[in-house]
Tab-separated table of C-alpha atoms in Angstrom:
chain	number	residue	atom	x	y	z
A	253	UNK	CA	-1.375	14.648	6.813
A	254	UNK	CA	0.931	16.108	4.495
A	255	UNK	CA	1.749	15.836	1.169
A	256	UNK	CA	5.382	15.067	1.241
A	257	UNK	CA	3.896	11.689	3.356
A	258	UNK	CA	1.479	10.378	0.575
A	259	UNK	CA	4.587	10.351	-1.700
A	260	UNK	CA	6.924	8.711	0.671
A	261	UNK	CA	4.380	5.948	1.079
A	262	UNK	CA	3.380	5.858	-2.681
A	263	UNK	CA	7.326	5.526	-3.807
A	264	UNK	CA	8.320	3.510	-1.291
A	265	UNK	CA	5.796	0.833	-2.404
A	266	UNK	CA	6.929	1.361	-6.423
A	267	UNK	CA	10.768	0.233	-5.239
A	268	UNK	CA	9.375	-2.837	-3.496
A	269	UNK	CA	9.511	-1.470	0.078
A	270	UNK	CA	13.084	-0.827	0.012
A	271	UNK	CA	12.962	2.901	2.281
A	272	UNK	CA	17.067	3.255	0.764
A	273	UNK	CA	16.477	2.986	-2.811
A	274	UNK	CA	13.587	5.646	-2.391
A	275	UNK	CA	15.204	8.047	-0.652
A	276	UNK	CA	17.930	7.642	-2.948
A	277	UNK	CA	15.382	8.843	-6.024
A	278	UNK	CA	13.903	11.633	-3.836
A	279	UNK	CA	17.616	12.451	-2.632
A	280	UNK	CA	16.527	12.668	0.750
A	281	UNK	CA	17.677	10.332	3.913
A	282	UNK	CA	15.975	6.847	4.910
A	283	UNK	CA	15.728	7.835	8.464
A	284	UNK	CA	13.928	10.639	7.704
A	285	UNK	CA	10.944	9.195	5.013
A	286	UNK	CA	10.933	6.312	7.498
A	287	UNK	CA	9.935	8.767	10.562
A	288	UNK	CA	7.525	10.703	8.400
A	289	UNK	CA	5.806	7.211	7.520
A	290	UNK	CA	5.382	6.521	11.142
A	291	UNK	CA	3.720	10.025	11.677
A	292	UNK	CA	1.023	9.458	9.062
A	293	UNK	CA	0.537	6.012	10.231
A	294	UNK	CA	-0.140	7.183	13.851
A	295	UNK	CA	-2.137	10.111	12.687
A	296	UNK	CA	-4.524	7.885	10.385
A	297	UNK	CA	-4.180	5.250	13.436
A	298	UNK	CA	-3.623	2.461	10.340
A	299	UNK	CA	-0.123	0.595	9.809
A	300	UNK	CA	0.432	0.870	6.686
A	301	UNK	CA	3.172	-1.155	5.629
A	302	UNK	CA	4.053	-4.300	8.064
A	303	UNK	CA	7.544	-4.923	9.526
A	304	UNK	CA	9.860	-7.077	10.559
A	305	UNK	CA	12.552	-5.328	13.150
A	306	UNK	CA	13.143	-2.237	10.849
A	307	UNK	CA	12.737	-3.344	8.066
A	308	UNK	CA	9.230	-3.203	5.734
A	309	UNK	CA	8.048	-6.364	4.914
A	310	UNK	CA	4.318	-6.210	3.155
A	311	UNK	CA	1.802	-3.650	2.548
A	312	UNK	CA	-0.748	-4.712	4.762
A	313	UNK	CA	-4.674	-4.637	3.094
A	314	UNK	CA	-5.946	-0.952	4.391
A	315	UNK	CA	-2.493	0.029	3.453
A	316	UNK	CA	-2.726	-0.751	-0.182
A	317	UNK	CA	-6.060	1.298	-0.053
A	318	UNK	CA	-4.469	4.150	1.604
A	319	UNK	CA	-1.297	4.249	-1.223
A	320	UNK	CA	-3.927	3.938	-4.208
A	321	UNK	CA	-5.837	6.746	-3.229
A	322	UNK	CA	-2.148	8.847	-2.248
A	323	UNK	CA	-1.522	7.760	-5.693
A	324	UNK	CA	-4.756	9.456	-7.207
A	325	UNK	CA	-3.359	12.661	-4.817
A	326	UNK	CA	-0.298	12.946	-5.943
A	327	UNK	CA	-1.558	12.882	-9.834
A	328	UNK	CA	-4.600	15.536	-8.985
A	329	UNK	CA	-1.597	18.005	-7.709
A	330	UNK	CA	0.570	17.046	-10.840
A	331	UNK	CA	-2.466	18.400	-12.950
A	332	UNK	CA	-2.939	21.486	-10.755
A	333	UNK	CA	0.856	22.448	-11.732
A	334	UNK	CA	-0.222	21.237	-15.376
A	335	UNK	CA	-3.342	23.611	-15.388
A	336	UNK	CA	-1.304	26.647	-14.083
A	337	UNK	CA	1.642	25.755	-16.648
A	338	UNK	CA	-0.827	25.954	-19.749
A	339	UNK	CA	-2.112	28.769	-18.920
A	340	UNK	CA	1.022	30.620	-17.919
A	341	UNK	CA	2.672	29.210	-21.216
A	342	UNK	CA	0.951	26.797	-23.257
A	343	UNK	CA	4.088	26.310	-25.667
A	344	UNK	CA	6.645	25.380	-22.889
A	345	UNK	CA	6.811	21.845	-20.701
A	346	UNK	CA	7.252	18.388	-21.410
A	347	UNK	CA	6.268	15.418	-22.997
A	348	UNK	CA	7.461	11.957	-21.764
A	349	UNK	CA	6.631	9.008	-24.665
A	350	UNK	CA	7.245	5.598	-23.865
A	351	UNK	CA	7.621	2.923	-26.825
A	352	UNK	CA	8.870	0.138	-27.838
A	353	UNK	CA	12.073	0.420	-30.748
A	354	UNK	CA	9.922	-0.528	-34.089
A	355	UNK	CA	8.044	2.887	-33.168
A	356	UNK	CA	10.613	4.647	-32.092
A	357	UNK	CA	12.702	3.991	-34.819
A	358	UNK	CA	10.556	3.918	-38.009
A	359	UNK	CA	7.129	4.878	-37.231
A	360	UNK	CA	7.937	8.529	-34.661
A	361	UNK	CA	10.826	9.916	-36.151
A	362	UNK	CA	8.951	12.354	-38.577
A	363	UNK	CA	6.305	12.910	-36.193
A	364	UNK	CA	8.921	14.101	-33.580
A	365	UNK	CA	10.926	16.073	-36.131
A	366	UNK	CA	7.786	18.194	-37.118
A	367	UNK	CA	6.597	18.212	-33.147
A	368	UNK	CA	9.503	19.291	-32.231
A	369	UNK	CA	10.091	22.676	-34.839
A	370	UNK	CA	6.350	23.829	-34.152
A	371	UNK	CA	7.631	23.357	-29.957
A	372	UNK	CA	11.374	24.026	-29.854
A	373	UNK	CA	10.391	25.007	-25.460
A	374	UNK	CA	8.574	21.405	-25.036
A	375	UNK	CA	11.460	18.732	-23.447
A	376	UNK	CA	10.478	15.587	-24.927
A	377	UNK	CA	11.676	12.589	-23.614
A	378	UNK	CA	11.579	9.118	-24.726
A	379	UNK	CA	11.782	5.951	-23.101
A	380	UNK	CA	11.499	2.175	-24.866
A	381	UNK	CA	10.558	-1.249	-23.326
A	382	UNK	CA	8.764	-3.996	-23.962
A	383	UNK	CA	4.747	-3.249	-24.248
A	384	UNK	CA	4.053	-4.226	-20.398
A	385	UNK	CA	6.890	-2.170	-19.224
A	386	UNK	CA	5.951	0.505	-21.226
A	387	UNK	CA	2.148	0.535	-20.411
A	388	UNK	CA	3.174	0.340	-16.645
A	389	UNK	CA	5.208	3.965	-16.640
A	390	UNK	CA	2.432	5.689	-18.249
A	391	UNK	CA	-0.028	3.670	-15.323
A	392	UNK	CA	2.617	5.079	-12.546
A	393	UNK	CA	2.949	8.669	-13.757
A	394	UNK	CA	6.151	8.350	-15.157
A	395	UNK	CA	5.601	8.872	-19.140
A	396	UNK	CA	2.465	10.872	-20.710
A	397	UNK	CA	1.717	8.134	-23.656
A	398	UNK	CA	2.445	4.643	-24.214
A	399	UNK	CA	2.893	3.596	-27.869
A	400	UNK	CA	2.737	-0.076	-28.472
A	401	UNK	CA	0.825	-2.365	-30.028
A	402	UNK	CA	0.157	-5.606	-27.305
A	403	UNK	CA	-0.451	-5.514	-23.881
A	404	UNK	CA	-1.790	-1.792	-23.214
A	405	UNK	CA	-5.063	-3.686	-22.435
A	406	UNK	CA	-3.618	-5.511	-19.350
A	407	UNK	CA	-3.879	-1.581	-17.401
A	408	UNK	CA	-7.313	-0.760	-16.824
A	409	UNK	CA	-6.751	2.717	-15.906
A	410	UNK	CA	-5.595	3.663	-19.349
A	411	UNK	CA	-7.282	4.685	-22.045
A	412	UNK	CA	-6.743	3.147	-25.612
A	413	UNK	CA	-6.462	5.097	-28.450
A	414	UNK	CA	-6.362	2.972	-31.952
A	415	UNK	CA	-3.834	4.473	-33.824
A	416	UNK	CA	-3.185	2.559	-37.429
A	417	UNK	CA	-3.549	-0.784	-38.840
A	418	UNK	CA	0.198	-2.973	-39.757
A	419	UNK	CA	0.759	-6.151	-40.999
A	420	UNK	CA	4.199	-8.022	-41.374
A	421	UNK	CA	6.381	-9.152	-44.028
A	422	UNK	CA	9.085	-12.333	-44.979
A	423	UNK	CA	12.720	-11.126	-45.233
A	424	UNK	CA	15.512	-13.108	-47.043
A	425	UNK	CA	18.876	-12.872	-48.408
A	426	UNK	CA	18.809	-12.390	-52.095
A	427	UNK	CA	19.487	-16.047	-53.935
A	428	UNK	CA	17.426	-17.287	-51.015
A	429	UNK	CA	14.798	-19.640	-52.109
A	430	UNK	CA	11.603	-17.835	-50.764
A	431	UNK	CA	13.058	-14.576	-52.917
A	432	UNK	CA	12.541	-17.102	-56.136
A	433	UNK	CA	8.884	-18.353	-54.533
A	434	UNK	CA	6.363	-19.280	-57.396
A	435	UNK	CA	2.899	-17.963	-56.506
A	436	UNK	CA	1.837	-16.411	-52.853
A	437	UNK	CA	3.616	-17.000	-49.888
A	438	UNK	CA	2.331	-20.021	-47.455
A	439	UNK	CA	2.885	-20.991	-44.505
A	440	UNK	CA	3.513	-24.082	-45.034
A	441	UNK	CA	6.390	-22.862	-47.202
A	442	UNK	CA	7.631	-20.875	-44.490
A	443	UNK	CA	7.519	-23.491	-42.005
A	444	UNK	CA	9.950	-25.611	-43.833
A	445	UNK	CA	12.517	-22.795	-42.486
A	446	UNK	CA	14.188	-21.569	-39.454
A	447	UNK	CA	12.228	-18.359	-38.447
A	448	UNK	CA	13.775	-15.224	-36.957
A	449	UNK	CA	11.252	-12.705	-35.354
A	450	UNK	CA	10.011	-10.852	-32.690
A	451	UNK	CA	10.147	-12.159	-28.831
A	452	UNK	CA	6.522	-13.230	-27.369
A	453	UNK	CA	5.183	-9.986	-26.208
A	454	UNK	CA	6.424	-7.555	-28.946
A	455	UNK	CA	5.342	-5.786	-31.789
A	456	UNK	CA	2.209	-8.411	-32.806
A	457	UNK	CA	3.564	-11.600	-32.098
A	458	UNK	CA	0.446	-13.059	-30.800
A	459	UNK	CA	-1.095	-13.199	-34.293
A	460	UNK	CA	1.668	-14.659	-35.805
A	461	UNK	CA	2.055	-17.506	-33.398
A	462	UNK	CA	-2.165	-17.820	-34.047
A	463	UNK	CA	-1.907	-18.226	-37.661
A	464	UNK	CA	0.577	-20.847	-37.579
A	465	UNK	CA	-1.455	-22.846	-34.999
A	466	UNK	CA	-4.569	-21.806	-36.826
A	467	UNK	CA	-2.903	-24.268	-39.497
A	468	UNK	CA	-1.904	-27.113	-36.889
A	469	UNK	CA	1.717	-25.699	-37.933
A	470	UNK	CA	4.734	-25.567	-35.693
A	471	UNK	CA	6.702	-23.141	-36.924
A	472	UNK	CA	11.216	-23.207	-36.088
A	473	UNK	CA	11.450	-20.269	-34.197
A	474	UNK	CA	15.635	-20.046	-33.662
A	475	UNK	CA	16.130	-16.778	-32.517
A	476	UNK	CA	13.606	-13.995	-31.012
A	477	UNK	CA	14.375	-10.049	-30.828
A	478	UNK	CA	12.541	-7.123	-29.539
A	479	UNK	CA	14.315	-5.631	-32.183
A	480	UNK	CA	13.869	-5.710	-35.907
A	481	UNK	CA	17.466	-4.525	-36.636
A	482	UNK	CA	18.872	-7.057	-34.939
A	483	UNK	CA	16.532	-9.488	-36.800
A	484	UNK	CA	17.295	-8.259	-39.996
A	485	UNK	CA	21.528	-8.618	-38.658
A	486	UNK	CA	20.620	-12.505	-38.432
A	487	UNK	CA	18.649	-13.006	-41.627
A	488	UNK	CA	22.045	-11.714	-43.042
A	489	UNK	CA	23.923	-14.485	-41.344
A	490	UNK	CA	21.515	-16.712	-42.147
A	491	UNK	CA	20.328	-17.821	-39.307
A	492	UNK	CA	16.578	-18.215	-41.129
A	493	UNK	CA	13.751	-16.190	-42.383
A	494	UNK	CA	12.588	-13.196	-40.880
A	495	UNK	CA	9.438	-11.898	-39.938
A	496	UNK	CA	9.115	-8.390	-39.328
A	497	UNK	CA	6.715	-5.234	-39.179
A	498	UNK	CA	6.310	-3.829	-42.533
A	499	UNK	CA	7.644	-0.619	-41.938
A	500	UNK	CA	10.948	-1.702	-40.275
A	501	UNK	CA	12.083	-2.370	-43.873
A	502	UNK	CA	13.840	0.592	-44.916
A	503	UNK	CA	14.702	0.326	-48.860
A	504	UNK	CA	17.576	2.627	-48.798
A	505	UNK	CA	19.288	0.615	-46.606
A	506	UNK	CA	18.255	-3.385	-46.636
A	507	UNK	CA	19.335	-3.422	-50.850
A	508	UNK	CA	20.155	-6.696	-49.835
A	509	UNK	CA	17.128	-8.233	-48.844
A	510	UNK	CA	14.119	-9.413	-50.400
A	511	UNK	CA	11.457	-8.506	-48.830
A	512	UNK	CA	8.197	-10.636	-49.537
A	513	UNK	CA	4.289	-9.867	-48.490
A	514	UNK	CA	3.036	-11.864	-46.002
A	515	UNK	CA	-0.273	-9.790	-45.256
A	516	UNK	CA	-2.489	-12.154	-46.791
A	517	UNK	CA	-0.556	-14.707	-44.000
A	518	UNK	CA	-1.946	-12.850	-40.892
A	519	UNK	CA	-4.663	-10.963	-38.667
A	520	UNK	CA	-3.512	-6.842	-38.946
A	521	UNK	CA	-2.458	-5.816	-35.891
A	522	UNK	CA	-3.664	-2.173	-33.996
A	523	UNK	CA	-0.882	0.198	-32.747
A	524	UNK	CA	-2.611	1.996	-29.839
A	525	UNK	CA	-1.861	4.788	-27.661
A	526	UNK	CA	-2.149	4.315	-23.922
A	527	UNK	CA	-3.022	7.392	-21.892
A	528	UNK	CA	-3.580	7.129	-17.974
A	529	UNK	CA	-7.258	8.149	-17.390
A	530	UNK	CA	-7.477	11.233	-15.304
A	531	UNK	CA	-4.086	12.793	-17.085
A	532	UNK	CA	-4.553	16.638	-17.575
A	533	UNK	CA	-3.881	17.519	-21.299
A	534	UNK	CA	-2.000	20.156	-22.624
A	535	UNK	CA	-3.054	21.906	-25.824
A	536	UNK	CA	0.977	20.775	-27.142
A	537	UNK	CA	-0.057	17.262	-26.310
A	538	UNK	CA	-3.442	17.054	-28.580
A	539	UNK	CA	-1.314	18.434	-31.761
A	540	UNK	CA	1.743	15.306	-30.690
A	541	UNK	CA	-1.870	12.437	-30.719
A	542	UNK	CA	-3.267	13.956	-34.128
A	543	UNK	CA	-0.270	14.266	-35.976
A	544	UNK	CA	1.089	10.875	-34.969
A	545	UNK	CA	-2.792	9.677	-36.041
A	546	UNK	CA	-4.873	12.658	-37.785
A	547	UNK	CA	-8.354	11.126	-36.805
A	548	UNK	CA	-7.414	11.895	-32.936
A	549	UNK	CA	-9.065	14.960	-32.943
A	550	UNK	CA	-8.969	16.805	-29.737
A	551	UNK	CA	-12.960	17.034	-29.377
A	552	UNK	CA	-12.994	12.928	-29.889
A	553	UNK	CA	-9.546	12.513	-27.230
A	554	UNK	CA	-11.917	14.267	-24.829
A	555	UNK	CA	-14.746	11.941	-25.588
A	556	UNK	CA	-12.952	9.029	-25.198
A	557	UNK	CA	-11.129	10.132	-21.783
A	558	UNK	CA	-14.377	10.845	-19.792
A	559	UNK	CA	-15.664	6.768	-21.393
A	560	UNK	CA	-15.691	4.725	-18.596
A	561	UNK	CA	-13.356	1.847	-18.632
A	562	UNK	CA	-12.681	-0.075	-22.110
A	563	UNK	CA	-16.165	1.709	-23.094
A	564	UNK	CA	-14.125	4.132	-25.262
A	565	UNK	CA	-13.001	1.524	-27.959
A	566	UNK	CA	-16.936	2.052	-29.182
A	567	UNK	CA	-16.394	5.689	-30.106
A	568	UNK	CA	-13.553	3.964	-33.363
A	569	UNK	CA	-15.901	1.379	-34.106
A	570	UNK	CA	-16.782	3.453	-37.637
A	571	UNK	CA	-13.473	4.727	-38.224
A	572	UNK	CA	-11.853	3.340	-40.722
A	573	UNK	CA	-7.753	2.956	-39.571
A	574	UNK	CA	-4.806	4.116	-41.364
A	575	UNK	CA	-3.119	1.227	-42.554
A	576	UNK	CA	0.898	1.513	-41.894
């Protein structure tokens, strides 16, 4: 059994059992991962993958077993190179984030300014997606920390690291009639208008759609973004209200919208970081978690890595969040 084997078998089942596409990513032929999947399948005396004629069409049961414990290989010997990185230079590597764009774009950029002067030799790389796709790269290896605020939960081999509390507000044109509102905002009032917000799935949608139904309200949705920009491009052709994340208003630049509280309207929502349990840490890594959220200290990171599934949400239970 070699190596190079377990990772044939483990990409070739991430790109849906198509043998070209992986060899294509590991710029190597298809005959040639196809031959060295036969090998380990006769050595281990299991068929892995079933076929039709040449072509892979299922992973068969003792199969799947076989690629989730290559899997588990494959990221021991990525923390073995880790290991002898940090301690051959613990100020040089990488760090792969992924995010979704209200993160990216208002809530990282200092954070990655300051990370990056204190670690000019560190790549860091940064990839965005909705919150499941983004929780799924960190699950497969393919980013260090997910940054999002629904969904992380779904992928119960990551870790979940609160982060800071966020709640939302209205945005209007000025002259609108909300920016002239008497008294605190309802939602009743703001059911009486077309709504422009975040897609299903993004950035704490889920307790916006709750508080409306809470109130046996159906609120107008017209038009759903991942991303507040473009909501806030809409609210200025008013195509209806918006309802955004709090920190995507940036007062230098939207001086002409009004931008109305509407934290008393809904549940906060939790920004979390999602780390895959079992990741080796380097020390440049620890720094990126507390400055992006000070009370991630490295002794209580540790702590909450070792937890056992979802039993590390206990150790924040008497921390009082950051509120964004």
């Amino acid at each position: 059994m070699k190596l190079q084997q377990l990772r044939y078998i483990w990409e070739v089942s991430r790109h849906n059992l198509n043998v070209s596409a992986t060899a294509q990513s590991l710029f190597t032929s298809q005959p040639g991962i196809s031959k060295q999947i036969r090998l380990l399948e006769d050595e281990l005396g299991v068929e892995i993958f079933a076929r039709s004629g040449k072509h892979l069409t299922r992973v068969t049961s003792g199969g799947q077993s076989i690629i989730d414990l290559a899997g588990q290989v494959l990221r021991l010997t990525d923390n073995i190179k880790q290991v002898a990185q940090e301690h051959s230079d613990e100020r040089r590597g990488s760090l792969a984030i992924a995010t979704t764009h209200t993160q990216a774009r208002y809530a990282l950029p200092p954070i990655i300014s300051e990370f990056t002067l204190k670690y000019p030799d560190v790549a860091l790389h940064m990839q965005q997606g909705n919150p499941k796709q983004i929780a799924q790269m960190v699950s497969e290896g393919q980013a260090d920390f997910a940054i999002a605020t629904e969904s992380l939960e779904l992928f119960t081999d990551l870790v979940l690291l609160p982060c800071y509390r966020w709640n939302r507000c209205v945005l209007v044109p000025k002259g609108h009639s909300l920016a002239t509102h008497q008294g605190a905002l309802t939602l009743e009032a703001l059911a009486e208008h077309p709504l422009v917000t975040y897609v299903f799935g993004f950035t704490g949608r889920s307790q916006l759609d709750d508080a409306f139904k809470a109130k046996g309200l159906s609120p107008n949705v017209v038009l759903t973004a991942a991303d507040a920009d473009v909501i806030k491009t809409y609210v200025r052709l008013g195509m209806g209200v918006g309802i955004v994340a709090h920190m995507a208003v940036d007062e230098a630049i939207d001086t002409d919208l009004v931008a109305l509280d509407a934290s008393h309207l809904f549940a906060s929502s939790t920004t979390k970081i999602g780390i895959r349990r079992g990741t080796f840490m380097r020390g440049y890594m620890y720094d990126f978690l507390q400055r992006f959220a000070p009370h991630l200290t490295r002794d209580l990171v540790d702590e909450a890595l070792t937890a056992g599934p979802r039993h590390e949400q206990s150790l924040f239970d008497d921390i009082d969040l950051p509120e964004y």
